[in-house]
Coordinates of C-alpha atoms in Angstrom, one line a residue:
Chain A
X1 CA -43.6 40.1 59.4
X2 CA -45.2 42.3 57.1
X3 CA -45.5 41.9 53.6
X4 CA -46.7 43.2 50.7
X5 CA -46.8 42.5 46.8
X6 CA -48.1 44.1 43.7
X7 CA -49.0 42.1 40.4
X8 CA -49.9 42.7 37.3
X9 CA -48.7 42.9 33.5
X10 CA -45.7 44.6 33.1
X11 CA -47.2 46.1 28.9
X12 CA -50.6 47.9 28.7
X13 CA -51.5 49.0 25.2
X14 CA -52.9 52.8 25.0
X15 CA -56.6 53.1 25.9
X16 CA -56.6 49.4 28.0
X17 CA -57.0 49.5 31.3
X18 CA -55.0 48.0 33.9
X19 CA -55.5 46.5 37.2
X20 CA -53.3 45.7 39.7
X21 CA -53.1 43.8 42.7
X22 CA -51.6 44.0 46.1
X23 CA -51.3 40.7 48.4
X24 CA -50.5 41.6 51.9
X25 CA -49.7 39.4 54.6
X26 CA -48.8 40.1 58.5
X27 CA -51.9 42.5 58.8
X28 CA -55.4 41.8 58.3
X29 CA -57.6 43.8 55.9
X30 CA -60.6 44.2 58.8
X31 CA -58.0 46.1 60.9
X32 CA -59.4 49.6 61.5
X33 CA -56.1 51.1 62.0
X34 CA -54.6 49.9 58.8
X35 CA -55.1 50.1 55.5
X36 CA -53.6 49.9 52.4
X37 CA -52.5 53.0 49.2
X38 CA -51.3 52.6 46.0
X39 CA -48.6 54.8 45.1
X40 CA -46.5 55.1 41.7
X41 CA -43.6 56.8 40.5
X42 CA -42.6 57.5 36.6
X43 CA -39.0 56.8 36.0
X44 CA -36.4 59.0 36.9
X45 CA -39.4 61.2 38.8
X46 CA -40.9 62.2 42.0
X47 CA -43.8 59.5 44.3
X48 CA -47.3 60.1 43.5
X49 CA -49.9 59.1 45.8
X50 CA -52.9 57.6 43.8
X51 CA -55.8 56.3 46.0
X52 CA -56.2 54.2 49.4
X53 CA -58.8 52.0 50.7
X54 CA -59.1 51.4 54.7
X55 CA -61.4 48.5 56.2
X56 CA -64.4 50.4 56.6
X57 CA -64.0 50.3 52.9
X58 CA -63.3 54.4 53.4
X59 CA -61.6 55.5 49.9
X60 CA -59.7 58.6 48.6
X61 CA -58.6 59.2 45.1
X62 CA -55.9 61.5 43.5
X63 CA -57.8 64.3 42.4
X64 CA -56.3 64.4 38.9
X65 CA -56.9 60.8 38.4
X66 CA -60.4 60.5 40.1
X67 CA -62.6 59.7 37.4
X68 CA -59.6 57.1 36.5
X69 CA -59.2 54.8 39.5
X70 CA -61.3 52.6 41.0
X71 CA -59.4 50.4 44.2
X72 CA -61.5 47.6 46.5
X73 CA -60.2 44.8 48.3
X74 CA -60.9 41.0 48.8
X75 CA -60.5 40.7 52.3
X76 CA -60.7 36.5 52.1
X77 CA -58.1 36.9 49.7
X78 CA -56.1 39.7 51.6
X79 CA -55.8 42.0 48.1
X80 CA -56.2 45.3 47.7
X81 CA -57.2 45.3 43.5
X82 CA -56.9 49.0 41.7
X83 CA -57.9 49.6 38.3
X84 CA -56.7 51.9 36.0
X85 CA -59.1 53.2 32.9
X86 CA -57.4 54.3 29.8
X87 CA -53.8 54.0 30.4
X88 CA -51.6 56.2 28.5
X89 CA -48.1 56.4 27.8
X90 CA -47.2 59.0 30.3
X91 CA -48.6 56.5 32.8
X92 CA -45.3 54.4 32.5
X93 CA -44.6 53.7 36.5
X94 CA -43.9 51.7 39.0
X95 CA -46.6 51.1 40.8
X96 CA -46.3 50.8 44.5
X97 CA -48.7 49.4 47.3
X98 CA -48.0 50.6 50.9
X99 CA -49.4 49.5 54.4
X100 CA -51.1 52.9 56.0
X101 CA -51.0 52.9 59.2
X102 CA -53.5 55.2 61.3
X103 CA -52.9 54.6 65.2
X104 CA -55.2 58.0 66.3
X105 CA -57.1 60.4 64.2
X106 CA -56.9 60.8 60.9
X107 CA -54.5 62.6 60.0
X108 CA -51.6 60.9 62.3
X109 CA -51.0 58.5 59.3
X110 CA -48.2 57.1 57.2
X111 CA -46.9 54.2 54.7
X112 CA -45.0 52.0 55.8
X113 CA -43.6 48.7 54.6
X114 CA -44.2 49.5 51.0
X115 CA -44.0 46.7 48.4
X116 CA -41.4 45.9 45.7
X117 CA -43.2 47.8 43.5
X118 CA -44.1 46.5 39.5
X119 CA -42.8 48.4 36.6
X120 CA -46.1 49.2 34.4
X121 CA -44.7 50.1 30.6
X122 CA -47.7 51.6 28.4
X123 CA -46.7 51.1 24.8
X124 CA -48.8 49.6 21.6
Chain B
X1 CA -54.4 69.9 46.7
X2 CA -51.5 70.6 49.3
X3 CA -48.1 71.5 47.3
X4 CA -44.9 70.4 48.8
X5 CA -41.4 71.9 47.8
X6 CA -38.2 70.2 48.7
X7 CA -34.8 72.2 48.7
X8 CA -32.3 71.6 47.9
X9 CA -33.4 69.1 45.1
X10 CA -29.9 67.8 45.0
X11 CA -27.1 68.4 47.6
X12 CA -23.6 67.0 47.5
X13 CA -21.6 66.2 50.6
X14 CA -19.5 64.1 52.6
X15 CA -19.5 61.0 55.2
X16 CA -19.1 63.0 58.2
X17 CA -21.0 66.1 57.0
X18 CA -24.3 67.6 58.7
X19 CA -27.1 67.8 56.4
X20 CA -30.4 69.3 56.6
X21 CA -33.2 69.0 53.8
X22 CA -36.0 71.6 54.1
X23 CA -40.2 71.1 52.9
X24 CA -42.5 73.5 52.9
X25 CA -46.1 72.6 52.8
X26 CA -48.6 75.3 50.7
X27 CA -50.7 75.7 53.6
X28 CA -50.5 74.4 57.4
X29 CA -50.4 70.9 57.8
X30 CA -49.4 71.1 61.8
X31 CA -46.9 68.5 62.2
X32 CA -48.7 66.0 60.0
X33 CA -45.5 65.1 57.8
X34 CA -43.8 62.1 56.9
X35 CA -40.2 61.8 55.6
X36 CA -38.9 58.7 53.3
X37 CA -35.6 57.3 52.1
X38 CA -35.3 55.5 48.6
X39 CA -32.6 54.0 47.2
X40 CA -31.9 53.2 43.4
X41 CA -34.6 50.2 42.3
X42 CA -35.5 49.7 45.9
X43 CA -39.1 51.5 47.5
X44 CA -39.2 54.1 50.0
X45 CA -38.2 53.7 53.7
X46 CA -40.3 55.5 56.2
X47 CA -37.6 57.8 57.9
X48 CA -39.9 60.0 60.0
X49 CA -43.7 60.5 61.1
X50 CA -45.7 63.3 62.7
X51 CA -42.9 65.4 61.9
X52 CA -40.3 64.2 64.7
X53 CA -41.0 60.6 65.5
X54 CA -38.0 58.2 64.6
X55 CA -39.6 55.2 63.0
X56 CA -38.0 51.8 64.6
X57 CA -35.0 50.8 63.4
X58 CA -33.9 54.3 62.0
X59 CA -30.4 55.3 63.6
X60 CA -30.7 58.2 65.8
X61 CA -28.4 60.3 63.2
X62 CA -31.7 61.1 61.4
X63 CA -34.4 63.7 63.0
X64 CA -36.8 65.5 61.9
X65 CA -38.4 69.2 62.9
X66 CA -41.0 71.8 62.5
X67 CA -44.6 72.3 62.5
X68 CA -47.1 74.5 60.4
X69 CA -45.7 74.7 56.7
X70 CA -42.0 74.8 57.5
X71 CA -40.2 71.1 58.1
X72 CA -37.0 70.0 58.0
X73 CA -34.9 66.5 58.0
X74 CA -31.2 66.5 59.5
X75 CA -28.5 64.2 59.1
X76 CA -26.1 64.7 61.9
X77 CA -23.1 62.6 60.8
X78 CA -23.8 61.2 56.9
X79 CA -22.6 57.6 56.8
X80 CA -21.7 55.6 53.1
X81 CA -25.5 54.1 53.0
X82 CA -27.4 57.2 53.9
X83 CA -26.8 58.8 49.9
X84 CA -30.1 58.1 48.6
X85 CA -32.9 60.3 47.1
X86 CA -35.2 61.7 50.3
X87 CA -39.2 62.7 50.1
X88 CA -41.4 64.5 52.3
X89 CA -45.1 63.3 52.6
X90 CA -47.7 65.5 54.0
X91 CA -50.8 63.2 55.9
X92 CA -53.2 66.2 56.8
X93 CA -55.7 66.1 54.3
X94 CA -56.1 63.4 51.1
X95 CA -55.0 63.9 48.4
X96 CA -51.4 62.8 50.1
X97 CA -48.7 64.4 48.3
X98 CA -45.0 64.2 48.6
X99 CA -41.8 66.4 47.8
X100 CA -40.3 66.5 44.8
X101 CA -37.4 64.6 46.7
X102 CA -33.7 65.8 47.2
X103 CA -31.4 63.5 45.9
X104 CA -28.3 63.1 48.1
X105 CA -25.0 62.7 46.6
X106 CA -21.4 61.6 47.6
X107 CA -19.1 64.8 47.3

């Protein structure tokens, strides 16, 4: 069975920056057809993709949050970490983690199971 | 980045009724779309992939159509559970983007 799980604080102050983590388990990190995005969703609002890192350590970044986001993983640990610089109020989300899976090409891709998610408040 | 519009971004109906929810990519994404469910305080479901693969599991009500920028996701008989709030996702190019979602309510 697949799993995966985000952690993290649940408060970040204004300016601090905040890192999550996703442990997954039932799929291995090295796997070239799989990998792992971080997705988050302000209350009451739409999904917004963020970043994803895939075993060959291949990563992609939201472009309005680029110069933001950093993700890696610790494949001993099977965790996917992202970090978040500067968090602001309107970054009040929960923060998702989602296995990709990418059977054939690039482009034939899609997330799937997602984790519970973790509710990120950013107040002082 | 690739803009995705849902409509409707809310639709009312009944258990019984045929529904279809539309998304429109910005630009051609050939059938490289992706349709989730998500019910309140629970994450998303993967529905649909490559436009009209059922994902396992999924009952055979749901389907999915279209290629280029013009998709859509039909309902064919809505049953109690299936009121929930439904995305598109487009997987062509990064950065991914999603729907605004079309939230699906009990008439």
């Amino acid at each position: 069975q697949v799993t995966l799980k985000e952690s993290g604080p649940v408060l970040v102050k204004p300016t601090e920056t905040l890192t999550l983590t996703c442990t997954v388990s039932g799929f291995s990190l090295t796997n070239p057809r799989m990998g792992v995005s971080w997705i988050r969703q302000p209350p009451g609002k739409a999904l917004e993709w963020l970043a994803h890192i895939f075993s060959n350590d291949e990563k992609s970044y939201s472009t309005s949050l680029k110069s933001r986001l950093t993700i890696s993983k610790d494949t001993s640990k099977s965790q996917v970490i992202l970090t978040m610089t500067n968090m602001d109020p309107v970054d009040t989300a929960t923060y998702y983690c989602a296995r990709i899976e990418r059977p054939g090409g690039v482009f034939i891709n899609w997330f799937d199971p997602w984790g519970q998610g973790t509710l990120v408040t950013v107040s002082s | 980045d690739i803009q995705m519009t849902q409509s409707p971004s809310s639709l009312s109906a009944s258990v019984g009724d045929r529904v279809t929810i539309t998304c429109r990519a910005s630009q051609s994404i050939s059938s490289y779309l992706n349709w989730y469910q998500q019910k309140p305080g629970k994450a998303p479901k993967l529905l649909i992939y490559v436009a009209i693969s059922l994902q396992s599991g999924v009952p055979s009500r749901f389907s999915g159509s279209g290629s280029g920028t013009d998709f859509t996701l039909t309902i064919s008989s809505l049953q109690p559970e299936d009121f929930a709030t439904y995305y598109c996702q487009q997987s062509y190019i990064t950065p991914y983007t999603f729907g605004q979602g079309t939230k699906l309510e009990m008439k």
